[in-house]
Short mmCIF file of C-alpha atoms and ligand atoms in Angstrom, two decimals:
data_model
loop_
_atom_site.label_atom_id
_atom_site.label_comp_id
_atom_site.label_asym_id
_atom_site.label_seq_id
_atom_site.Cartn_x
_atom_site.Cartn_y
_atom_site.Cartn_z
CA MET C 8 -22.80 -46.84 -85.59
CA SER C 9 -19.03 -45.19 -85.33
CA SER C 10 -17.07 -47.90 -83.88
CA LYS C 11 -16.14 -45.37 -80.26
CA PHE C 12 -20.58 -46.02 -79.85
CA ILE C 13 -20.64 -50.05 -79.86
CA ILE C 14 -16.85 -50.12 -77.92
CA ILE C 15 -19.20 -47.77 -76.07
CA ILE C 16 -22.76 -49.79 -75.89
CA LEU C 17 -20.45 -53.82 -76.22
CA SER C 18 -17.95 -51.89 -72.69
CA ILE C 19 -21.49 -50.81 -70.71
CA PHE C 20 -23.13 -54.31 -71.78
CA SER C 21 -19.84 -55.93 -70.36
CA PHE C 22 -19.86 -53.94 -66.97
CA ASN C 23 -23.72 -54.90 -66.36
CA ASN C 24 -22.06 -58.38 -67.02
CA LEU C 25 -19.37 -57.98 -64.45
CA ALA C 26 -20.75 -56.43 -62.14
CA SER C 27 -23.62 -58.78 -61.55
CA ALA C 28 -21.14 -61.75 -61.72
CA MET C 29 -18.86 -60.39 -58.77
CA GLU C 30 -22.86 -59.22 -56.98
CA ASP C 31 -23.51 -63.80 -57.91
CA LEU C 32 -19.91 -64.31 -56.51
CA THR C 33 -20.14 -62.10 -53.53
CA ILE C 34 -23.57 -63.76 -52.60
CA GLU C 35 -21.77 -67.30 -52.78
CA LYS C 36 -19.23 -66.15 -50.90
CA LEU C 37 -21.14 -64.53 -48.54
CA LYS C 38 -24.33 -68.45 -48.58
CA LYS C 39 -20.93 -70.39 -47.07
CA THR C 40 -20.25 -68.73 -44.64
CA TYR C 41 -23.63 -69.76 -43.12
CA LYS C 42 -23.76 -72.91 -43.90
CA ARG C 43 -24.39 -74.91 -40.87
CA PRO C 44 -23.59 -78.10 -39.47
CA THR C 45 -24.24 -81.41 -39.33
CA GLN C 46 -26.49 -83.37 -35.79
CA ASN C 47 -23.44 -86.19 -36.21
CA GLU C 48 -20.72 -82.64 -35.88
CA ILE C 49 -21.98 -81.21 -32.11
CA PRO C 50 -19.81 -81.19 -30.15
CA TYR C 51 -19.13 -82.64 -26.81
CA PRO C 52 -17.09 -81.54 -24.01
CA LYS C 53 -14.50 -84.70 -23.44
CA ASP C 54 -15.86 -85.43 -19.43
CA ASN C 55 -19.85 -85.65 -21.16
CA LEU C 56 -19.00 -87.15 -24.41
CA TYR C 57 -22.04 -87.62 -26.11
CA ASN C 58 -24.84 -90.91 -24.59
CA LYS C 59 -28.59 -91.74 -24.97
CA LYS C 60 -29.28 -93.69 -22.69
CA ARG C 61 -28.45 -89.84 -20.92
CA GLU C 62 -29.60 -87.85 -23.58
CA ASP C 63 -32.58 -89.96 -22.47
CA LEU C 64 -32.64 -89.76 -18.73
CA GLY C 65 -31.37 -85.78 -18.73
CA LYS C 66 -34.72 -84.65 -21.29
CA MET C 67 -36.72 -86.49 -17.69
CA LEU C 68 -35.24 -84.40 -15.76
CA PHE C 69 -35.49 -81.36 -17.89
CA PHE C 70 -39.22 -82.30 -17.87
CA ASP C 71 -39.34 -83.29 -14.30
CA PRO C 72 -41.59 -80.82 -12.08
CA ARG C 73 -40.20 -82.27 -8.98
CA LEU C 74 -37.09 -80.69 -9.61
CA SER C 75 -38.45 -77.80 -8.21
CA TYR C 76 -39.76 -76.75 -3.96
CA SER C 77 -43.31 -77.11 -5.45
CA ASN C 78 -42.89 -79.55 -8.10
CA VAL C 79 -44.88 -77.99 -10.78
CA THR C 80 -41.92 -76.25 -12.58
CA SER C 81 -39.93 -77.65 -14.46
CA CYS C 82 -37.14 -76.02 -16.91
CA ALA C 83 -39.58 -76.97 -19.55
CA THR C 84 -42.47 -74.70 -16.91
CA CYS C 85 -40.29 -71.38 -18.78
CA HIS C 86 -37.77 -72.67 -21.51
CA ASN C 87 -41.58 -74.29 -23.59
CA PRO C 88 -40.77 -76.44 -26.61
CA SER C 89 -43.96 -75.41 -28.07
CA PHE C 90 -41.87 -71.91 -28.23
CA SER C 91 -39.03 -72.69 -29.22
CA TRP C 92 -37.89 -73.48 -25.79
CA GLN C 93 -38.95 -70.28 -24.21
CA ASP C 94 -42.05 -68.60 -22.83
CA SER C 95 -42.89 -65.88 -24.27
CA LEU C 96 -43.22 -63.64 -21.94
CA PRO C 97 -41.07 -60.27 -21.07
CA LYS C 98 -39.82 -61.73 -18.03
CA GLY C 99 -39.47 -65.25 -16.58
CA VAL C 100 -41.49 -65.91 -14.11
CA GLY C 101 -40.76 -68.37 -10.79
CA PHE C 102 -41.50 -69.33 -7.46
CA ASN C 103 -44.87 -67.73 -6.16
CA HIS C 104 -45.58 -66.40 -9.77
CA GLN C 105 -42.44 -64.12 -8.58
CA GLN C 106 -40.82 -62.19 -11.92
CA LEU C 107 -37.55 -62.08 -12.52
CA GLY C 108 -34.96 -59.76 -13.58
CA ARG C 109 -34.55 -60.51 -17.42
CA LYS C 110 -36.54 -62.92 -20.44
CA THR C 111 -35.87 -66.75 -20.58
CA PRO C 112 -33.75 -66.89 -24.25
CA THR C 113 -34.26 -69.84 -25.82
CA ILE C 114 -31.88 -73.12 -24.80
CA LEU C 115 -31.36 -73.38 -28.83
CA ASN C 116 -28.07 -74.19 -29.86
CA LEU C 117 -26.15 -73.82 -27.02
CA ALA C 118 -23.70 -76.96 -27.78
CA TRP C 119 -21.96 -74.06 -29.68
CA SER C 120 -22.52 -71.69 -26.88
CA GLU C 121 -19.35 -71.04 -24.76
CA ASN C 122 -20.92 -68.40 -22.16
CA LEU C 123 -24.15 -69.29 -20.85
CA PHE C 124 -26.85 -66.79 -19.44
CA TRP C 125 -27.50 -63.08 -21.11
CA ASP C 126 -23.93 -61.86 -19.17
CA GLY C 127 -23.18 -65.54 -19.80
CA ARG C 128 -21.50 -65.27 -16.16
CA ALA C 129 -22.01 -69.45 -16.64
CA PRO C 130 -19.07 -71.44 -18.50
CA SER C 131 -21.04 -74.36 -19.68
CA LEU C 132 -23.83 -75.73 -19.86
CA GLU C 133 -22.95 -78.48 -17.30
CA ALA C 134 -22.65 -75.68 -14.16
CA GLN C 135 -25.34 -73.25 -15.69
CA SER C 136 -27.37 -76.76 -14.72
CA LEU C 137 -27.62 -76.12 -11.32
CA GLY C 138 -28.33 -72.44 -10.70
CA PRO C 139 -31.98 -73.05 -11.70
CA ILE C 140 -32.78 -75.31 -9.91
CA GLN C 141 -31.31 -73.87 -6.24
CA SER C 142 -32.54 -70.01 -7.43
CA ALA C 143 -35.74 -68.76 -4.57
CA LYS C 144 -36.85 -67.74 -7.64
CA GLU C 145 -36.85 -70.19 -9.71
CA MET C 146 -36.97 -73.93 -8.39
CA ASN C 147 -36.03 -73.23 -5.30
CA LEU C 148 -35.11 -76.94 -4.66
CA SER C 149 -31.15 -77.04 -2.53
CA LEU C 150 -29.05 -79.50 -4.15
CA ASP C 151 -29.61 -82.09 -1.29
CA LYS C 152 -33.10 -81.76 -1.35
CA MET C 153 -33.19 -82.98 -5.35
CA VAL C 154 -31.39 -85.61 -5.00
CA SER C 155 -33.00 -87.65 -2.08
CA LYS C 156 -36.24 -86.49 -3.39
CA ILE C 157 -35.06 -87.69 -7.00
CA ASN C 158 -33.94 -91.40 -4.53
CA ARG C 159 -36.88 -91.71 -3.88
CA ILE C 160 -38.89 -92.52 -6.97
CA ASP C 161 -38.28 -96.02 -8.40
CA GLY C 162 -37.35 -95.00 -11.62
CA TYR C 163 -35.01 -93.10 -12.16
CA LYS C 164 -32.80 -95.42 -9.96
CA ASP C 165 -32.27 -97.72 -12.82
CA ALA C 166 -32.47 -94.35 -15.56
CA PHE C 167 -29.14 -92.99 -13.62
CA GLN C 168 -27.94 -96.52 -14.31
CA LYS C 169 -28.32 -96.92 -17.32
CA ALA C 170 -25.91 -93.64 -17.95
CA PHE C 171 -23.28 -94.00 -15.52
CA PRO C 172 -23.01 -97.45 -16.03
CA ASN C 173 -19.83 -98.07 -13.79
CA GLU C 174 -20.45 -95.51 -10.97
CA LYS C 175 -21.29 -97.32 -7.72
CA SER C 176 -23.96 -94.07 -6.65
CA PRO C 177 -24.71 -93.00 -9.58
CA ILE C 178 -27.63 -90.59 -8.19
CA ASN C 179 -25.66 -87.29 -7.15
CA GLU C 180 -25.69 -83.06 -8.45
CA THR C 181 -23.10 -83.73 -11.18
CA ASN C 182 -25.16 -86.16 -12.84
CA VAL C 183 -27.95 -84.70 -13.16
CA ALA C 184 -25.35 -81.92 -14.45
CA LYS C 185 -23.96 -84.01 -17.23
CA SER C 186 -27.69 -85.48 -18.35
CA LEU C 187 -29.05 -81.80 -18.17
CA ALA C 188 -26.73 -80.42 -20.41
CA THR C 189 -26.52 -83.40 -23.17
CA PHE C 190 -29.76 -83.00 -23.74
CA GLU C 191 -29.55 -79.30 -24.05
CA ARG C 192 -26.26 -80.34 -26.81
CA GLY C 193 -28.69 -81.92 -28.43
CA ILE C 194 -31.31 -79.28 -29.11
CA VAL C 195 -30.33 -78.36 -32.10
CA SER C 196 -33.10 -76.13 -34.82
CA GLY C 197 -33.93 -77.90 -37.49
CA ILE C 198 -33.78 -77.60 -41.59
CA ALA C 199 -34.50 -73.94 -41.87
CA PRO C 200 -36.19 -72.38 -45.71
CA PHE C 201 -32.75 -70.86 -45.60
CA ASP C 202 -30.73 -73.51 -44.70
CA LYS C 203 -32.35 -74.46 -48.09
CA TRP C 204 -32.48 -72.42 -50.02
CA ILE C 205 -28.05 -72.10 -48.72
CA SER C 206 -27.34 -75.55 -50.07
CA GLY C 207 -28.51 -74.07 -53.47
CA ASP C 208 -32.75 -74.44 -54.07
CA GLU C 209 -33.32 -70.87 -55.17
CA SER C 210 -37.39 -71.45 -54.86
CA ALA C 211 -36.34 -71.66 -51.23
CA ILE C 212 -37.41 -68.20 -49.71
CA SER C 213 -39.09 -64.87 -51.96
CA GLU C 214 -37.25 -62.27 -53.72
CA SER C 215 -37.74 -60.39 -50.87
CA ALA C 216 -36.22 -62.55 -48.35
CA LYS C 217 -32.54 -62.66 -50.37
CA LYS C 218 -32.94 -58.74 -50.86
CA GLY C 219 -33.29 -59.24 -46.85
CA PHE C 220 -30.05 -61.29 -46.72
CA MET C 221 -28.51 -59.33 -49.14
CA VAL C 222 -29.19 -55.98 -45.86
CA PHE C 223 -28.06 -57.89 -43.29
CA ASN C 224 -25.04 -58.69 -44.40
CA SER C 225 -23.94 -54.89 -45.78
CA LYS C 226 -26.47 -51.76 -44.56
CA GLY C 227 -28.03 -53.22 -41.78
CA ASN C 228 -24.30 -54.54 -40.59
CA CYS C 229 -26.80 -57.02 -38.42
CA ASP C 230 -23.17 -59.85 -39.56
CA SER C 231 -20.98 -57.31 -37.63
CA CYS C 232 -22.89 -59.74 -34.60
CA HIS C 233 -25.02 -61.65 -35.87
CA SER C 234 -22.79 -64.14 -37.51
CA GLY C 235 -22.35 -67.41 -38.90
CA TRP C 236 -25.23 -70.81 -39.51
CA ASN C 237 -26.42 -69.12 -35.80
CA PHE C 238 -26.93 -66.13 -36.29
CA THR C 239 -24.11 -65.07 -32.97
CA ASP C 240 -20.54 -64.60 -32.75
CA ASN C 241 -20.55 -65.74 -28.86
CA SER C 242 -20.26 -62.46 -27.97
CA PHE C 243 -21.07 -59.46 -25.85
CA HIS C 244 -22.08 -55.95 -26.79
CA ASP C 245 -23.83 -52.94 -25.76
CA ILE C 246 -26.30 -52.32 -28.50
CA GLY C 247 -28.10 -48.75 -26.43
CA HIS C 248 -30.80 -50.67 -24.85
CA PRO C 249 -32.24 -48.19 -22.24
CA ASP C 250 -32.82 -50.15 -18.61
CA SER C 251 -31.00 -50.16 -16.08
CA ASP C 252 -29.46 -53.55 -16.44
CA LYS C 253 -25.38 -53.46 -16.47
CA GLY C 254 -25.11 -56.77 -18.45
CA ARG C 255 -21.54 -57.91 -18.64
CA ILE C 256 -19.76 -55.40 -16.30
CA ASN C 257 -21.31 -57.40 -13.14
CA VAL C 258 -19.47 -61.02 -14.80
CA ILE C 259 -16.12 -59.08 -16.95
CA PRO C 260 -15.24 -55.59 -15.18
CA ILE C 261 -14.49 -53.16 -18.21
CA ALA C 262 -15.92 -50.53 -19.61
CA SER C 263 -17.43 -52.25 -22.52
CA MET C 264 -18.83 -54.20 -20.75
CA GLU C 265 -21.34 -52.16 -19.23
CA HIS C 266 -24.82 -53.25 -20.62
CA ALA C 267 -23.14 -55.61 -22.92
CA PHE C 268 -25.33 -58.87 -23.95
CA LYS C 269 -24.83 -61.96 -25.42
CA THR C 270 -25.75 -61.77 -28.86
CA PRO C 271 -28.58 -64.40 -29.33
CA THR C 272 -29.11 -66.48 -32.17
CA LEU C 273 -31.84 -65.68 -34.32
CA ARG C 274 -32.48 -69.03 -35.06
CA ASN C 275 -36.28 -69.78 -35.16
CA ILE C 276 -36.69 -66.09 -33.90
CA ASP C 277 -40.59 -65.30 -35.49
CA ARG C 278 -41.78 -67.80 -33.18
CA ARG C 279 -40.29 -66.25 -30.05
CA ALA C 280 -41.34 -62.43 -28.97
CA PRO C 281 -40.35 -60.74 -27.09
CA TYR C 282 -37.48 -59.77 -27.37
CA MET C 283 -34.18 -58.42 -26.33
CA HIS C 284 -32.89 -59.51 -22.49
CA ASP C 285 -35.98 -57.40 -20.76
CA GLY C 286 -37.96 -58.46 -23.53
CA SER C 287 -39.28 -55.19 -24.00
CA LEU C 288 -39.30 -54.55 -27.99
CA GLU C 289 -43.14 -57.15 -29.17
CA ASN C 290 -41.97 -57.94 -32.63
CA LEU C 291 -40.07 -57.70 -35.09
CA GLU C 292 -41.34 -54.41 -36.51
CA SER C 293 -40.13 -52.90 -33.37
CA VAL C 294 -36.51 -53.80 -32.85
CA ILE C 295 -35.58 -53.35 -36.76
CA ASP C 296 -36.38 -49.85 -36.06
CA PHE C 297 -34.34 -49.87 -32.76
CA TYR C 298 -31.45 -51.07 -34.74
CA ASN C 299 -32.85 -48.29 -37.95
CA LYS C 300 -31.99 -45.74 -34.73
CA GLY C 301 -29.13 -46.44 -33.49
CA GLY C 302 -30.93 -47.73 -30.58
CA ILE C 303 -31.23 -45.51 -27.81
CA ALA C 304 -29.52 -45.11 -25.08
CA LYS C 305 -26.54 -42.60 -26.41
CA ARG C 306 -22.96 -44.27 -24.13
CA PRO C 307 -20.08 -44.64 -24.22
CA SER C 308 -19.77 -48.21 -24.42
CA VAL C 309 -22.59 -48.64 -27.28
CA ASP C 310 -20.93 -50.96 -30.08
CA ARG C 311 -19.02 -49.04 -32.78
CA ASN C 312 -21.30 -50.59 -34.73
CA ILE C 313 -24.47 -50.01 -33.85
CA LYS C 314 -25.45 -46.52 -35.41
CA GLU C 315 -28.19 -45.38 -37.06
CA LEU C 316 -28.55 -47.20 -40.83
CA LYS C 317 -31.90 -45.03 -42.59
CA LEU C 318 -32.87 -47.62 -43.86
CA THR C 319 -36.28 -46.93 -46.59
CA GLU C 320 -39.54 -48.86 -45.79
CA GLN C 321 -39.23 -51.61 -48.47
CA GLU C 322 -35.98 -52.48 -47.07
CA LYS C 323 -36.56 -52.53 -43.80
CA LYS C 324 -39.81 -55.42 -44.49
CA ASP C 325 -36.91 -57.47 -47.05
CA LEU C 326 -34.87 -57.42 -43.25
CA ILE C 327 -37.80 -58.55 -41.31
CA SER C 328 -38.61 -61.29 -45.05
CA PHE C 329 -35.39 -63.10 -44.71
CA MET C 330 -35.33 -63.72 -40.36
CA LYS C 331 -38.47 -65.25 -41.15
CA THR C 332 -37.18 -67.73 -43.73
CA LEU C 333 -34.61 -69.12 -40.32
CA THR C 334 -37.78 -70.74 -39.19
CA SER C 335 -37.55 -74.53 -39.08
CA ASP C 336 -41.33 -74.90 -39.17
CA ASP C 337 -41.18 -79.25 -37.19
CA SER C 338 -38.37 -79.03 -35.04
CA HIS C 339 -40.70 -78.09 -31.95
CA LEU C 340 -44.00 -80.11 -33.12
CA SER C 341 -41.74 -83.59 -34.07
CA PHE C 342 -40.56 -83.82 -29.78
CA ASP C 343 -41.66 -86.36 -27.93
CA ILE C 344 -42.26 -85.26 -23.74
CA PRO C 345 -40.61 -88.43 -22.08
CA THR C 346 -43.17 -90.65 -19.98
CA LEU C 347 -41.86 -89.80 -16.43
CA PRO C 348 -41.13 -92.23 -13.51
CA THR C 349 -43.86 -92.62 -11.18
CA ASN C 350 -42.22 -94.08 -8.28
C1 LIG U 6 -38.95 -69.37 -13.87
C2 LIG U 6 -38.14 -69.89 -15.34
C3 LIG U 6 -36.81 -70.92 -15.47
C4 LIG U 6 -36.61 -71.99 -14.96
C5 LIG U 6 -37.56 -73.32 -13.70
C6 LIG U 6 -35.24 -72.58 -15.75
N1 LIG U 6 -35.10 -71.42 -16.26
FE1 LIG U 6 -33.33 -71.56 -17.49
N2 LIG U 6 -33.66 -69.55 -18.03
C7 LIG U 6 -34.41 -68.59 -17.26
C8 LIG U 6 -34.41 -67.41 -17.37
C9 LIG U 6 -34.61 -65.56 -17.07
C10 LIG U 6 -32.96 -67.42 -18.05
C11 LIG U 6 -31.95 -65.65 -18.19
C12 LIG U 6 -31.04 -65.64 -16.80
C13 LIG U 6 -30.45 -64.59 -17.28
O1 LIG U 6 -29.90 -64.97 -17.74
O2 LIG U 6 -29.73 -63.81 -15.94
C14 LIG U 6 -32.57 -68.20 -17.74
C15 LIG U 6 -31.63 -69.09 -18.34
C16 LIG U 6 -30.80 -69.91 -19.37
C17 LIG U 6 -29.84 -70.44 -20.11
C18 LIG U 6 -28.86 -70.09 -20.52
C19 LIG U 6 -29.04 -69.90 -22.11
C20 LIG U 6 -28.64 -68.99 -23.39
O3 LIG U 6 -28.25 -68.85 -23.61
O4 LIG U 6 -27.48 -68.07 -22.84
C21 LIG U 6 -29.70 -72.04 -20.06
C22 LIG U 6 -28.52 -73.15 -20.59
C23 LIG U 6 -31.27 -72.66 -18.48
N3 LIG U 6 -31.21 -72.03 -18.42
C24 LIG U 6 -31.00 -74.11 -18.84
C25 LIG U 6 -32.30 -73.76 -17.68
C26 LIG U 6 -32.12 -75.36 -17.32
C27 LIG U 6 -31.17 -76.73 -17.64
C28 LIG U 6 -33.64 -75.40 -16.02
C29 LIG U 6 -33.88 -76.51 -14.95
C30 LIG U 6 -33.67 -76.96 -14.34
C31 LIG U 6 -34.20 -73.97 -16.18
N4 LIG U 6 -32.73 -72.68 -17.70
C32 LIG U 6 -35.05 -73.52 -15.31
C33 LIG U 6 -35.74 -68.91 -16.59
C34 LIG U 6 -35.65 -70.50 -16.28
C1 LIG U 7 -23.05 -54.83 -32.01
C2 LIG U 7 -23.28 -56.01 -31.93
C3 LIG U 7 -24.98 -56.35 -33.02
C4 LIG U 7 -25.38 -56.02 -34.00
C5 LIG U 7 -24.85 -55.20 -35.36
C6 LIG U 7 -26.60 -56.40 -34.26
N1 LIG U 7 -27.30 -56.85 -33.46
FE1 LIG U 7 -28.92 -57.38 -32.93
N2 LIG U 7 -28.76 -58.36 -31.02
C7 LIG U 7 -27.60 -58.30 -30.83
C8 LIG U 7 -27.12 -58.27 -28.99
C9 LIG U 7 -26.66 -58.38 -27.89
C10 LIG U 7 -28.87 -58.69 -28.88
C11 LIG U 7 -29.52 -58.92 -27.12
C12 LIG U 7 -29.39 -57.64 -26.34
C13 LIG U 7 -30.16 -57.27 -25.62
O1 LIG U 7 -30.96 -58.66 -25.38
O2 LIG U 7 -29.91 -56.32 -24.25
C14 LIG U 7 -29.62 -57.93 -29.84
C15 LIG U 7 -30.21 -58.98 -30.39
C16 LIG U 7 -31.25 -58.92 -31.41
C17 LIG U 7 -32.88 -59.76 -31.66
C18 LIG U 7 -33.74 -59.83 -30.47
C19 LIG U 7 -32.84 -61.22 -30.00
C20 LIG U 7 -33.83 -61.80 -28.84
O3 LIG U 7 -33.13 -63.36 -28.73
O4 LIG U 7 -34.20 -61.13 -28.53
C21 LIG U 7 -32.97 -59.41 -32.63
C22 LIG U 7 -34.05 -59.77 -33.37
C23 LIG U 7 -31.67 -59.30 -33.71
N3 LIG U 7 -30.98 -58.84 -32.24
C24 LIG U 7 -31.31 -58.29 -34.71
C25 LIG U 7 -30.67 -58.13 -35.40
C26 LIG U 7 -30.56 -57.19 -36.51
C27 LIG U 7 -31.60 -57.94 -37.75
C28 LIG U 7 -29.15 -56.74 -36.66
C29 LIG U 7 -29.40 -55.80 -37.43
C30 LIG U 7 -29.91 -54.24 -38.23
C31 LIG U 7 -28.68 -56.72 -35.52
N4 LIG U 7 -29.82 -57.36 -34.49
C32 LIG U 7 -27.35 -55.43 -35.39
C33 LIG U 7 -26.63 -58.10 -30.92
C34 LIG U 7 -25.67 -56.87 -32.30
#
């Protein structure tokens, strides 16, 4: 065998080795960017620090239908823990069975979210929480009436006193908002197979899901918006959805915000169909087909990261296998429904 031939063989061999070593490095580097925070790293704001009694009170209020005019609708009616904190309807249904304008989003992992609602119009969980109570289409209860209703329930007097021990008359709208927000910050998605894989368990997810993770981060370009452990950049984009809802531009009047909506988390995504702000995409297959086409509406505000992807059928399947690994199997089951005070 000529020495030239041996060198060629050797260099092909080492090139392949080098290429796969580099691929491993890329995967390892990528995995690091998806590492989740621990439960004790949940951020709480300075003016509403974590307090167990406040969280317990917030949980009661979240599940209490008496926070509505009709006494039948609670926050949990729409943000139902059995459906990963949404209602699985294309659009929410509120007071007198009226259909709302948008799909009910999950409230998972919102401690890390700066702007609430699909269009980001609420600056904090505290600011957001009193909105649905007062909204005529949702719970339809004025804040004055809410406070007097709560005041008539003895069990709540004690719960508010414990949650706000330094206050003389703690039953007021500010403290309802603070308690609801404290409860919501604790709603964090559980450890999913994906997290186990990230921490080194190679058998935690299938080979197809591993390939899907690479498609997600390369050809699919999904990570340009669904980035980090919570799979969101906490920003707003027009992805080319064809409905008439103008989204974020109603809050921030700049052209690129026309039809822009919040990038949702992809945690527990296979439990949260139908998808998008208008609930118009029935399943994950239709979501992938939508992105594969580069969206539907073609207009100047569409984000530059939305373009035709030319994914193969196998790549589409791999992407879906990957997204299914983001579901934690235990989080909703281990959730106890609170006992509410009745007098
Ligand atoms: C009738 C159904 C319904 C009820 C009741 C309801 N919500 Fe919602 N919720 C929605 C819908 C729909 C949206 C999205 C609205 C939008 O973006 O314009 C939403 C949005 C939210 C968001 C923002 C999520 C995000 O990703 O930005 C939070 C937080 C939230 N609701 C908490 C609550 C709380 C707390 C209560 C009770 C006080 C409550 N909701 C009651 C349907 C409901
Ligand atoms: C330019 C930013 C951007 C890119 C790129 C992007 N997304 Fe999205 N994604 C969004 C936004 C914004 C929404 C919500 C849009 C809406 O409701 O109209 C969304 C919604 C979704 C939803 C539905 C979530 C829900 O709760 O309803 C899924 C699933 C999803 N994207 C997966 C993907 C996948 C997979 C890719 C890659 C093929 C991808 N996204 C690429 C920004 C992006």
